[in-house]
DNA sequence: AATTATTGATTACAGATGTAATCTAAAAGA
DNA sequence: TCTTTTAGATTACATCTGTAATCAATAATT
């Protein structure tokens, strides 16, 4: 599937944004380096993606001499939350529990994952009593 | 964002597939009718999408006279689970708990949602003790 | 039987996406 | 200073996607 929200971010663009979220501001060559670990992309390709992200107002930059220092204009958490809304709505009629159940059905949940879920629920219940 | 798994299903294609999952087998005109409630698509458009889904081997069909009766070749649950794996991995480093927390942060979880989560957890713990 | 409507097949066409190559100006090196 | 490298800007190009229109065969109508 795939489509999503406001500034539509493509898959390849997301990979670029992801390493920028990790640490910024960052130059394009540093982005290329970070991506090299995972993606066999030509630096021209990465530069194209950076340009598209800037045009989409997902990234901002400042010039330092001849280079650009890129930084995200959207927080990772907010982006993830918005995508999650969309995802849960489309695939699970807006219900998270079935998502979690289906998830557990494919990947093996660890005890820690479950404990985290329990902790979350407990916190939620304390707040909403 | 968006990309996903094996038979890449686009957003518009997913809308078509979704109503077919609801009930099948189904003719193209019935698909058009079901979609009309939500999407203002021309029937030619829907037919194009049906053809693409067949080519991608997401839908199968049988001929009845001159018409086709379409049916899904992939189960909704399995598709949803695979997409979920992918989604959780990319946006939440493979951890569901943060997804749930972020989800609750945007949409309001109902008590029922939380109860469902608790029920799931309890079942999980009974099985994995 | 002739005409019209319907169904699927083929074709269309602009914008998005993946993946670069080329061009241009500036910086770095010889 | 002349040459080479590098950074970003512009251009390229095939495929995918959204959104149909046209064509050909068949079924339904008049």
PDB file of C-alpha atoms (C1' of nucleotides) in Angstrom:
ATOM      1  CA  UNK A   1       0.000   0.000   0.000  1.00  0.00           C
ATOM      2  CA  UNK A   2       1.372   3.276   0.979  1.00  0.00           C
ATOM      3  CA  UNK A   3       0.023   6.732   0.594  1.00  0.00           C
ATOM      4  CA  UNK A   4       0.016   8.898   3.546  1.00  0.00           C
ATOM      5  CA  UNK A   5      -0.100  12.406   4.730  1.00  0.00           C
ATOM      6  CA  UNK A   6       0.513  15.985   3.969  1.00  0.00           C
ATOM      7  CA  UNK A   7       3.972  16.226   2.638  1.00  0.00           C
ATOM      8  CA  UNK A   8       3.928  12.868   0.910  1.00  0.00           C
ATOM      9  CA  UNK A   9       7.281  11.298   1.617  1.00  0.00           C
ATOM     10  CA  UNK A  10       8.318   8.481  -0.677  1.00  0.00           C
ATOM     11  CA  UNK A  11      10.114   5.381   0.466  1.00  0.00           C
ATOM     12  CA  UNK A  12      13.531   6.431  -0.777  1.00  0.00           C
ATOM     13  CA  UNK A  13      13.023   9.897   0.603  1.00  0.00           C
ATOM     14  CA  UNK A  14      12.161   8.396   3.946  1.00  0.00           C
ATOM     15  CA  UNK A  15      15.442   6.521   4.073  1.00  0.00           C
ATOM     16  CA  UNK A  16      17.250   9.796   3.645  1.00  0.00           C
ATOM     17  CA  UNK A  17      15.126  11.611   6.181  1.00  0.00           C
ATOM     18  CA  UNK A  18      15.633   8.783   8.623  1.00  0.00           C
ATOM     19  CA  UNK A  19      19.377   9.199   8.870  1.00  0.00           C
ATOM     20  CA  UNK A  20      18.960  12.941   9.159  1.00  0.00           C
ATOM     21  CA  UNK A  21      16.588  12.464  12.074  1.00  0.00           C
ATOM     22  CA  UNK A  22      19.296  10.434  13.757  1.00  0.00           C
ATOM     23  CA  UNK A  23      21.584  13.412  13.949  1.00  0.00           C
ATOM     24  CA  UNK A  24      21.575  16.858  12.457  1.00  0.00           C
ATOM     25  CA  UNK A  25      22.370  19.301  11.038  1.00  0.00           C
ATOM     26  CA  UNK A  26      24.300  17.353   8.513  1.00  0.00           C
ATOM     27  CA  UNK A  27      25.951  17.847   5.133  1.00  0.00           C
ATOM     28  CA  UNK A  28      24.923  15.924   2.073  1.00  0.00           C
ATOM     29  CA  UNK A  29      28.155  13.983   2.006  1.00  0.00           C
ATOM     30  CA  UNK A  30      27.629  12.886   5.564  1.00  0.00           C
ATOM     31  CA  UNK A  31      24.147  11.745   4.638  1.00  0.00           C
ATOM     32  CA  UNK A  32      25.656   9.744   1.814  1.00  0.00           C
ATOM     33  CA  UNK A  33      28.086   8.146   4.216  1.00  0.00           C
ATOM     34  CA  UNK A  34      25.435   7.179   6.684  1.00  0.00           C
ATOM     35  CA  UNK A  35      23.283   5.679   3.972  1.00  0.00           C
ATOM     36  CA  UNK A  36      26.139   3.752   2.450  1.00  0.00           C
ATOM     37  CA  UNK A  37      25.914   1.292   5.264  1.00  0.00           C
ATOM     38  CA  UNK A  38      22.517   0.201   4.092  1.00  0.00           C
ATOM     39  CA  UNK A  39      21.779   1.502   0.631  1.00  0.00           C
ATOM     40  CA  UNK A  40      23.995   1.256  -2.433  1.00  0.00           C
ATOM     41  CA  UNK A  41      23.034   4.665  -3.669  1.00  0.00           C
ATOM     42  CA  UNK A  42      25.053   6.939  -5.844  1.00  0.00           C
ATOM     43  CA  UNK A  43      25.693  10.261  -4.217  1.00  0.00           C
ATOM     44  CA  UNK A  44      23.847  11.946  -7.077  1.00  0.00           C
ATOM     45  CA  UNK A  45      20.808   9.963  -6.148  1.00  0.00           C
ATOM     46  CA  UNK A  46      20.999  11.028  -2.549  1.00  0.00           C
ATOM     47  CA  UNK A  47      21.398  14.626  -3.592  1.00  0.00           C
ATOM     48  CA  UNK A  48      18.297  14.400  -5.728  1.00  0.00           C
ATOM     49  CA  UNK A  49      16.356  13.045  -2.796  1.00  0.00           C
ATOM     50  CA  UNK A  50      17.636  15.793  -0.527  1.00  0.00           C
ATOM     51  CA  UNK A  51      16.489  18.352  -3.061  1.00  0.00           C
ATOM     52  CA  UNK A  52      13.058  16.816  -3.263  1.00  0.00           C
ATOM     53  CA  UNK A  53      12.726  16.787   0.498  1.00  0.00           C
ATOM     54  CA  UNK A  54      13.662  20.446   0.628  1.00  0.00           C
ATOM     55  CA  UNK A  55      11.107  21.271  -2.029  1.00  0.00           C
ATOM     56  CA  UNK A  56       8.490  19.378  -0.066  1.00  0.00           C
ATOM     57  CA  UNK A  57       9.444  21.392   2.995  1.00  0.00           C
ATOM     58  CA  UNK A  58      10.378  18.307   4.924  1.00  0.00           C
ATOM     59  CA  UNK A  59      13.980  19.475   5.222  1.00  0.00           C
ATOM     60  CA  UNK A  60      15.450  22.900   5.741  1.00  0.00           C
ATOM     61  CA  UNK A  61      19.074  23.924   5.376  1.00  0.00           C
ATOM     62  CA  UNK A  62      21.567  26.628   6.049  1.00  0.00           C
ATOM     63  CA  UNK A  63      24.544  27.389   3.923  1.00  0.00           C
ATOM     64  CA  UNK A  64      27.967  26.990   5.307  1.00  0.00           C
ATOM     65  CA  UNK A  65      30.320  28.261   2.664  1.00  0.00           C
ATOM     66  CA  UNK A  66      29.506  26.234  -0.358  1.00  0.00           C
ATOM     67  CA  UNK A  67      27.784  23.420   1.457  1.00  0.00           C
ATOM     68  CA  UNK A  68      24.351  22.981   2.928  1.00  0.00           C
ATOM     69  CA  UNK A  69      23.635  21.835   6.410  1.00  0.00           C
ATOM     70  CA  UNK A  70      20.339  20.001   6.395  1.00  0.00           C
ATOM     71  CA  UNK A  71      17.932  19.617   9.257  1.00  0.00           C
ATOM     72  CA  UNK A  72      14.417  18.154   9.505  1.00  0.00           C
ATOM     73  CA  UNK A  73      11.402  20.427   9.585  1.00  0.00           C
ATOM     74  CA  UNK A  74       9.159  17.661  10.844  1.00  0.00           C
ATOM     75  CA  UNK A  75       9.803  15.710  14.039  1.00  0.00           C
ATOM     76  CA  UNK A  76      10.196  11.991  13.690  1.00  0.00           C
ATOM     77  CA  UNK A  77       7.699  11.320  16.478  1.00  0.00           C
ATOM     78  CA  UNK A  78       5.014  13.500  14.975  1.00  0.00           C
ATOM     79  CA  UNK A  79       5.510  12.005  11.575  1.00  0.00           C
ATOM     80  CA  UNK A  80       5.352   8.501  12.990  1.00  0.00           C
ATOM     81  CA  UNK A  81       2.183   9.292  14.872  1.00  0.00           C
ATOM     82  CA  UNK A  82       0.436  10.728  11.873  1.00  0.00           C
ATOM     83  CA  UNK A  83       1.399   7.811   9.713  1.00  0.00           C
ATOM     84  CA  UNK A  84       0.219   5.482  12.416  1.00  0.00           C
ATOM     85  CA  UNK A  85      -3.199   7.109  12.535  1.00  0.00           C
ATOM     86  CA  UNK A  86      -3.529   6.681   8.832  1.00  0.00           C
ATOM     87  CA  UNK A  87      -2.251   3.145   8.868  1.00  0.00           C
ATOM     88  CA  UNK A  88      -4.439   1.932  11.696  1.00  0.00           C
ATOM     89  CA  UNK A  89      -7.456   3.539  10.171  1.00  0.00           C
ATOM     90  CA  UNK A  90      -7.019   1.955   6.779  1.00  0.00           C
ATOM     91  CA  UNK A  91      -5.889  -1.501   7.748  1.00  0.00           C
ATOM     92  CA  UNK A  92      -7.541  -2.003  11.101  1.00  0.00           C
ATOM     93  CA  UNK A  93     -10.609   0.201  11.048  1.00  0.00           C
ATOM     94  CA  UNK A  94      -8.923   2.444  13.560  1.00  0.00           C
ATOM     95  CA  UNK A  95      -8.460  -0.199  16.242  1.00  0.00           C
ATOM     96  CA  UNK A  96      -4.982  -0.807  17.648  1.00  0.00           C
ATOM     97  CA  UNK A  97      -5.635  -4.026  19.489  1.00  0.00           C
ATOM     98  CA  UNK A  98      -6.081  -6.072  16.298  1.00  0.00           C
ATOM     99  CA  UNK A  99      -2.900  -4.558  14.970  1.00  0.00           C
ATOM    100  CA  UNK A 100      -0.987  -5.667  18.021  1.00  0.00           C
ATOM    101  CA  UNK A 101      -2.517  -9.114  17.853  1.00  0.00           C
ATOM    102  CA  UNK A 102      -1.668  -9.446  14.184  1.00  0.00           C
ATOM    103  CA  UNK A 103       1.801  -8.184  14.826  1.00  0.00           C
ATOM    104  CA  UNK A 104       2.379 -10.768  17.533  1.00  0.00           C
ATOM    105  CA  UNK A 105       1.116 -13.339  15.117  1.00  0.00           C
ATOM    106  CA  UNK A 106       3.953 -12.710  12.704  1.00  0.00           C
ATOM    107  CA  UNK A 107       6.918 -11.592  14.685  1.00  0.00           C
ATOM    108  CA  UNK A 108       7.533 -13.001  18.062  1.00  0.00           C
ATOM    109  CA  UNK A 109       6.813 -10.518  20.749  1.00  0.00           C
ATOM    110  CA  UNK A 110       9.388 -10.577  23.473  1.00  0.00           C
ATOM    111  CA  UNK A 111       8.472 -10.484  27.105  1.00  0.00           C
ATOM    112  CA  UNK A 112       9.942  -7.037  27.175  1.00  0.00           C
ATOM    113  CA  UNK A 113       7.597  -5.841  24.452  1.00  0.00           C
ATOM    114  CA  UNK A 114       4.677  -7.138  26.419  1.00  0.00           C
ATOM    115  CA  UNK A 115       5.935  -5.527  29.579  1.00  0.00           C
ATOM    116  CA  UNK A 116       6.211  -2.242  27.786  1.00  0.00           C
ATOM    117  CA  UNK A 117       2.663  -2.586  26.616  1.00  0.00           C
ATOM    118  CA  UNK A 118       1.520  -3.349  30.127  1.00  0.00           C
ATOM    119  CA  UNK A 119       3.365  -0.371  31.461  1.00  0.00           C
ATOM    120  CA  UNK A 120       1.747   1.829  28.883  1.00  0.00           C
ATOM    121  CA  UNK A 121      -1.702   0.522  29.729  1.00  0.00           C
ATOM    122  CA  UNK A 122      -1.172   1.025  33.384  1.00  0.00           C
ATOM    123  CA  UNK A 123      -0.088   4.600  32.838  1.00  0.00           C
ATOM    124  CA  UNK A 124      -3.074   5.191  30.635  1.00  0.00           C
ATOM    125  CA  UNK A 125      -5.439   3.806  33.226  1.00  0.00           C
ATOM    126  CA  UNK A 126      -3.976   5.936  35.948  1.00  0.00           C
ATOM    127  CA  UNK A 127      -4.557   8.997  33.903  1.00  0.00           C
ATOM    128  CA  UNK A 128      -8.028   8.042  32.701  1.00  0.00           C
ATOM    129  CA  UNK A 129      -9.805   6.622  35.680  1.00  0.00           C
TER     130      UNK A 129
ATOM    131  CA  UNK B   1       5.906   7.273   3.080  1.00  0.00           C
ATOM    132  CA  UNK B   2       4.580   4.107   1.828  1.00  0.00           C
ATOM    133  CA  UNK B   3       6.170   1.288  -0.060  1.00  0.00           C
ATOM    134  CA  UNK B   4       5.573  -2.112   1.143  1.00  0.00           C
ATOM    135  CA  UNK B   5       5.760  -5.683   0.222  1.00  0.00           C
ATOM    136  CA  UNK B   6       5.763  -8.159  -2.521  1.00  0.00           C
ATOM    137  CA  UNK B   7       2.853  -7.368  -4.690  1.00  0.00           C
ATOM    138  CA  UNK B   8       3.098  -3.609  -4.249  1.00  0.00           C
ATOM    139  CA  UNK B   9      -0.449  -2.391  -3.921  1.00  0.00           C
ATOM    140  CA  UNK B  10      -1.007   1.295  -4.523  1.00  0.00           C
ATOM    141  CA  UNK B  11      -3.392   3.417  -2.536  1.00  0.00           C
ATOM    142  CA  UNK B  12      -6.143   3.485  -5.164  1.00  0.00           C
ATOM    143  CA  UNK B  13      -5.702  -0.201  -5.786  1.00  0.00           C
ATOM    144  CA  UNK B  14      -6.075  -0.837  -2.090  1.00  0.00           C
ATOM    145  CA  UNK B  15      -9.423   0.934  -2.028  1.00  0.00           C
ATOM    146  CA  UNK B  16     -10.641  -1.424  -4.706  1.00  0.00           C
ATOM    147  CA  UNK B  17      -9.230  -4.482  -3.022  1.00  0.00           C
ATOM    148  CA  UNK B  18     -10.765  -3.415   0.246  1.00  0.00           C
ATOM    149  CA  UNK B  19     -14.348  -3.582  -0.983  1.00  0.00           C
ATOM    150  CA  UNK B  20     -13.631  -6.902  -2.642  1.00  0.00           C
ATOM    151  CA  UNK B  21     -12.366  -8.291   0.633  1.00  0.00           C
ATOM    152  CA  UNK B  22     -15.663  -7.271   2.179  1.00  0.00           C
ATOM    153  CA  UNK B  23     -17.556  -9.691   0.005  1.00  0.00           C
ATOM    154  CA  UNK B  24     -16.701 -11.768  -3.018  1.00  0.00           C
ATOM    155  CA  UNK B  25     -16.752 -12.968  -5.685  1.00  0.00           C
ATOM    156  CA  UNK B  26     -17.995  -9.789  -7.233  1.00  0.00           C
ATOM    157  CA  UNK B  27     -18.450  -8.254 -10.655  1.00  0.00           C
ATOM    158  CA  UNK B  28     -16.724  -5.058 -11.676  1.00  0.00           C
ATOM    159  CA  UNK B  29     -19.975  -3.122 -11.708  1.00  0.00           C
ATOM    160  CA  UNK B  30     -20.702  -4.190  -8.167  1.00  0.00           C
ATOM    161  CA  UNK B  31     -17.241  -3.016  -7.164  1.00  0.00           C
ATOM    162  CA  UNK B  32     -18.016   0.309  -8.783  1.00  0.00           C
ATOM    163  CA  UNK B  33     -21.242   0.526  -6.816  1.00  0.00           C
ATOM    164  CA  UNK B  34     -19.587  -0.224  -3.522  1.00  0.00           C
ATOM    165  CA  UNK B  35     -16.897   2.324  -4.152  1.00  0.00           C
ATOM    166  CA  UNK B  36     -19.328   4.997  -5.216  1.00  0.00           C
ATOM    167  CA  UNK B  37     -20.273   5.503  -1.625  1.00  0.00           C
ATOM    168  CA  UNK B  38     -16.823   6.805  -0.865  1.00  0.00           C
ATOM    169  CA  UNK B  39     -14.903   7.518  -4.038  1.00  0.00           C
ATOM    170  CA  UNK B  40     -16.077   9.573  -7.016  1.00  0.00           C
ATOM    171  CA  UNK B  41     -14.401   7.317  -9.500  1.00  0.00           C
ATOM    172  CA  UNK B  42     -15.379   6.754 -13.062  1.00  0.00           C
ATOM    173  CA  UNK B  43     -16.125   3.132 -13.776  1.00  0.00           C
ATOM    174  CA  UNK B  44     -13.331   3.134 -16.328  1.00  0.00           C
ATOM    175  CA  UNK B  45     -10.954   4.038 -13.571  1.00  0.00           C
ATOM    176  CA  UNK B  46     -12.129   1.210 -11.389  1.00  0.00           C
ATOM    177  CA  UNK B  47     -11.799  -1.200 -14.284  1.00  0.00           C
ATOM    178  CA  UNK B  48      -8.224  -0.095 -14.842  1.00  0.00           C
ATOM    179  CA  UNK B  49      -7.453  -0.719 -11.194  1.00  0.00           C
ATOM    180  CA  UNK B  50      -9.075  -4.143 -11.310  1.00  0.00           C
ATOM    181  CA  UNK B  51      -6.934  -5.006 -14.315  1.00  0.00           C
ATOM    182  CA  UNK B  52      -3.792  -3.884 -12.548  1.00  0.00           C
ATOM    183  CA  UNK B  53      -4.642  -5.931  -9.487  1.00  0.00           C
ATOM    184  CA  UNK B  54      -5.172  -8.980 -11.652  1.00  0.00           C
ATOM    185  CA  UNK B  55      -1.856  -8.432 -13.358  1.00  0.00           C
ATOM    186  CA  UNK B  56      -0.176  -8.121  -9.975  1.00  0.00           C
ATOM    187  CA  UNK B  57      -1.796 -11.380  -8.978  1.00  0.00           C
ATOM    188  CA  UNK B  58      -3.634  -9.810  -6.116  1.00  0.00           C
ATOM    189  CA  UNK B  59      -6.995 -10.640  -7.651  1.00  0.00           C
ATOM    190  CA  UNK B  60      -8.169 -13.657  -9.567  1.00  0.00           C
ATOM    191  CA  UNK B  61     -11.376 -14.023 -11.527  1.00  0.00           C
ATOM    192  CA  UNK B  62     -13.640 -16.444 -13.289  1.00  0.00           C
ATOM    193  CA  UNK B  63     -15.705 -15.668 -16.290  1.00  0.00           C
ATOM    194  CA  UNK B  64     -19.415 -15.810 -16.078  1.00  0.00           C
ATOM    195  CA  UNK B  65     -20.689 -15.223 -19.574  1.00  0.00           C
ATOM    196  CA  UNK B  66     -19.172 -11.989 -20.587  1.00  0.00           C
ATOM    197  CA  UNK B  67     -18.395 -10.726 -17.116  1.00  0.00           C
ATOM    198  CA  UNK B  68     -15.670 -11.456 -14.639  1.00  0.00           C
ATOM    199  CA  UNK B  69     -16.221 -12.461 -11.071  1.00  0.00           C
ATOM    200  CA  UNK B  70     -13.294 -11.202  -9.057  1.00  0.00           C
ATOM    201  CA  UNK B  71     -11.956 -12.626  -5.846  1.00  0.00           C
ATOM    202  CA  UNK B  72      -8.895 -11.827  -3.735  1.00  0.00           C
ATOM    203  CA  UNK B  73      -5.821 -14.022  -3.935  1.00  0.00           C
ATOM    204  CA  UNK B  74      -4.419 -12.594  -0.734  1.00  0.00           C
ATOM    205  CA  UNK B  75      -6.228 -12.634   2.579  1.00  0.00           C
ATOM    206  CA  UNK B  76      -6.878  -9.300   4.204  1.00  0.00           C
ATOM    207  CA  UNK B  77      -5.478 -10.495   7.523  1.00  0.00           C
ATOM    208  CA  UNK B  78      -2.253 -11.724   6.042  1.00  0.00           C
ATOM    209  CA  UNK B  79      -1.803  -8.585   4.025  1.00  0.00           C
ATOM    210  CA  UNK B  80      -2.469  -6.432   7.073  1.00  0.00           C
ATOM    211  CA  UNK B  81       0.016  -8.409   9.115  1.00  0.00           C
ATOM    212  CA  UNK B  82       2.746  -8.149   6.556  1.00  0.00           C
ATOM    213  CA  UNK B  83       2.219  -4.449   6.134  1.00  0.00           C
ATOM    214  CA  UNK B  84       2.257  -4.075   9.882  1.00  0.00           C
ATOM    215  CA  UNK B  85       5.598  -5.818  10.172  1.00  0.00           C
ATOM    216  CA  UNK B  86       7.028  -3.506   7.623  1.00  0.00           C
ATOM    217  CA  UNK B  87       5.482  -0.434   9.147  1.00  0.00           C
ATOM    218  CA  UNK B  88       6.537  -1.167  12.702  1.00  0.00           C
ATOM    219  CA  UNK B  89      10.027  -1.977  11.596  1.00  0.00           C
ATOM    220  CA  UNK B  90      10.514   1.214   9.660  1.00  0.00           C
ATOM    221  CA  UNK B  91       8.824   3.693  11.922  1.00  0.00           C
ATOM    222  CA  UNK B  92       9.289   2.155  15.344  1.00  0.00           C
ATOM    223  CA  UNK B  93      12.410   0.047  15.061  1.00  0.00           C
ATOM    224  CA  UNK B  94      10.252  -3.034  15.290  1.00  0.00           C
ATOM    225  CA  UNK B  95       8.712  -2.221  18.662  1.00  0.00           C
ATOM    226  CA  UNK B  96       4.925  -2.141  18.991  1.00  0.00           C
ATOM    227  CA  UNK B  97       4.657  -0.511  22.374  1.00  0.00           C
ATOM    228  CA  UNK B  98       5.896   2.885  21.131  1.00  0.00           C
ATOM    229  CA  UNK B  99       3.444   2.639  18.265  1.00  0.00           C
ATOM    230  CA  UNK B 100       0.581   2.113  20.656  1.00  0.00           C
ATOM    231  CA  UNK B 101       1.756   4.936  22.867  1.00  0.00           C
ATOM    232  CA  UNK B 102       2.067   7.275  19.906  1.00  0.00           C
ATOM    233  CA  UNK B 103      -1.300   6.206  18.637  1.00  0.00           C
ATOM    234  CA  UNK B 104      -2.931   6.962  21.950  1.00  0.00           C
ATOM    235  CA  UNK B 105      -1.217  10.280  21.867  1.00  0.00           C
ATOM    236  CA  UNK B 106      -3.085  11.345  18.759  1.00  0.00           C
ATOM    237  CA  UNK B 107      -6.409   9.620  18.765  1.00  0.00           C
ATOM    238  CA  UNK B 108      -8.207   9.028  21.965  1.00  0.00           C
ATOM    239  CA  UNK B 109      -8.143   5.441  22.950  1.00  0.00           C
ATOM    240  CA  UNK B 110     -11.439   4.261  24.310  1.00  0.00           C
ATOM    241  CA  UNK B 111     -11.711   2.156  27.386  1.00  0.00           C
ATOM    242  CA  UNK B 112     -12.787  -0.629  25.115  1.00  0.00           C
ATOM    243  CA  UNK B 113      -9.603  -0.388  23.072  1.00  0.00           C
ATOM    244  CA  UNK B 114      -7.580  -0.652  26.223  1.00  0.00           C
ATOM    245  CA  UNK B 115      -9.605  -3.575  27.441  1.00  0.00           C
ATOM    246  CA  UNK B 116      -8.987  -5.338  24.173  1.00  0.00           C
ATOM    247  CA  UNK B 117      -5.301  -4.757  24.552  1.00  0.00           C
ATOM    248  CA  UNK B 118      -5.389  -6.120  28.061  1.00  0.00           C
ATOM    249  CA  UNK B 119      -7.277  -9.171  26.924  1.00  0.00           C
ATOM    250  CA  UNK B 120      -4.743  -9.778  24.233  1.00  0.00           C
ATOM    251  CA  UNK B 121      -1.879  -9.456  26.663  1.00  0.00           C
ATOM    252  CA  UNK B 122      -3.481 -11.782  29.088  1.00  0.00           C
ATOM    253  CA  UNK B 123      -3.984 -14.392  26.416  1.00  0.00           C
ATOM    254  CA  UNK B 124      -0.412 -13.958  25.286  1.00  0.00           C
ATOM    255  CA  UNK B 125       0.876 -14.429  28.821  1.00  0.00           C
ATOM    256  CA  UNK B 126      -1.154 -17.546  29.321  1.00  0.00           C
ATOM    257  CA  UNK B 127       0.324 -19.052  26.256  1.00  0.00           C
ATOM    258  CA  UNK B 128       3.888 -17.953  26.913  1.00  0.00           C
ATOM    259  CA  UNK B 129       4.522 -18.545  30.578  1.00  0.00           C
TER     260      UNK B 129
ATOM    261  C1'  DA C   1     -32.477  -7.094 -37.787  1.00  0.00           C
ATOM    262  C1'  DA C   2     -30.515  -2.650 -36.634  1.00  0.00           C
ATOM    263  C1'  DT C   3     -29.158   0.214 -32.816  1.00  0.00           C
ATOM    264  C1'  DT C   4     -27.539   0.998 -28.393  1.00  0.00           C
ATOM    265  C1'  DA C   5     -25.401  -0.092 -24.224  1.00  0.00           C
ATOM    266  C1'  DT C   6     -22.133  -2.719 -21.604  1.00  0.00           C
ATOM    267  C1'  DT C   7     -17.861  -5.327 -20.635  1.00  0.00           C
ATOM    268  C1'  DG C   8     -13.318  -6.049 -20.878  1.00  0.00           C
ATOM    269  C1'  DA C   9      -8.836  -4.686 -23.593  1.00  0.00           C
ATOM    270  C1'  DT C  10      -5.927  -1.306 -25.190  1.00  0.00           C
ATOM    271  C1'  DT C  11      -4.171   3.243 -25.229  1.00  0.00           C
ATOM    272  C1'  DA C  12      -3.427   7.873 -23.121  1.00  0.00           C
ATOM    273  C1'  DC C  13      -1.317  11.117 -20.483  1.00  0.00           C
ATOM    274  C1'  DA C  14       0.398  13.970 -16.607  1.00  0.00           C
ATOM    275  C1'  DG C  15       2.706  13.761 -12.209  1.00  0.00           C
ATOM    276  C1'  DA C  16       5.472  10.921  -8.754  1.00  0.00           C
ATOM    277  C1'  DT C  17       9.337   7.963  -7.951  1.00  0.00           C
ATOM    278  C1'  DG C  18      13.823   5.590  -8.396  1.00  0.00           C
ATOM    279  C1'  DT C  19      18.059   6.258 -10.033  1.00  0.00           C
ATOM    280  C1'  DA C  20      21.326   8.873 -12.061  1.00  0.00           C
ATOM    281  C1'  DA C  21      24.208  11.873 -15.563  1.00  0.00           C
ATOM    282  C1'  DT C  22      25.482  16.430 -17.038  1.00  0.00           C
ATOM    283  C1'  DC C  23      26.309  21.272 -16.284  1.00  0.00           C
ATOM    284  C1'  DT C  24      28.185  25.149 -13.710  1.00  0.00           C
ATOM    285  C1'  DA C  25      30.546  27.586 -10.254  1.00  0.00           C
ATOM    286  C1'  DA C  26      33.579  27.478  -6.629  1.00  0.00           C
ATOM    287  C1'  DA C  27      37.242  25.299  -3.855  1.00  0.00           C
ATOM    288  C1'  DA C  28      41.390  22.668  -3.555  1.00  0.00           C
ATOM    289  C1'  DG C  29      45.533  20.962  -5.376  1.00  0.00           C
ATOM    290  C1'  DA C  30      49.583  20.940  -8.585  1.00  0.00           C
TER     291       DA C  30
ATOM    292  C1'  DT D   1      47.685  30.259 -12.157  1.00  0.00           C
ATOM    293  C1'  DC D   2      45.977  26.040 -14.503  1.00  0.00           C
ATOM    294  C1'  DT D   3      43.727  21.757 -13.424  1.00  0.00           C
ATOM    295  C1'  DT D   4      40.972  18.806 -10.977  1.00  0.00           C
ATOM    296  C1'  DT D   5      37.578  17.909  -7.641  1.00  0.00           C
ATOM    297  C1'  DT D   6      33.319  18.831  -5.442  1.00  0.00           C
ATOM    298  C1'  DA D   7      28.731  20.831  -4.297  1.00  0.00           C
ATOM    299  C1'  DG D   8      24.603  21.945  -5.745  1.00  0.00           C
ATOM    300  C1'  DA D   9      21.252  22.822  -9.937  1.00  0.00           C
ATOM    301  C1'  DT D  10      19.299  21.152 -13.909  1.00  0.00           C
ATOM    302  C1'  DT D  11      18.060  17.557 -16.966  1.00  0.00           C
ATOM    303  C1'  DA D  12      17.082  12.642 -18.046  1.00  0.00           C
ATOM    304  C1'  DC D  13      14.491   8.727 -18.385  1.00  0.00           C
ATOM    305  C1'  DA D  14      11.931   4.428 -17.406  1.00  0.00           C
ATOM    306  C1'  DT D  15       8.305   2.778 -14.369  1.00  0.00           C
ATOM    307  C1'  DC D  16       4.407   3.437 -11.386  1.00  0.00           C
ATOM    308  C1'  DT D  17       0.146   5.796 -10.234  1.00  0.00           C
ATOM    309  C1'  DG D  18      -4.144   8.310 -10.757  1.00  0.00           C
ATOM    310  C1'  DT D  19      -7.548   9.008 -13.766  1.00  0.00           C
ATOM    311  C1'  DA D  20      -9.689   8.159 -17.781  1.00  0.00           C
ATOM    312  C1'  DA D  21     -10.974   7.744 -23.019  1.00  0.00           C
ATOM    313  C1'  DT D  22     -11.255   4.821 -27.033  1.00  0.00           C
ATOM    314  C1'  DC D  23     -11.854   0.369 -29.275  1.00  0.00           C
ATOM    315  C1'  DA D  24     -13.831  -4.117 -30.159  1.00  0.00           C
ATOM    316  C1'  DA D  25     -16.982  -7.702 -29.122  1.00  0.00           C
ATOM    317  C1'  DT D  26     -21.163  -9.069 -27.219  1.00  0.00           C
ATOM    318  C1'  DA D  27     -25.600  -8.534 -25.061  1.00  0.00           C
ATOM    319  C1'  DA D  28     -29.782  -5.975 -24.631  1.00  0.00           C
ATOM    320  C1'  DT D  29     -33.361  -2.937 -26.798  1.00  0.00           C
ATOM    321  C1'  DT D  30     -36.354  -1.179 -30.247  1.00  0.00           C
TER     322       DT D  30
END
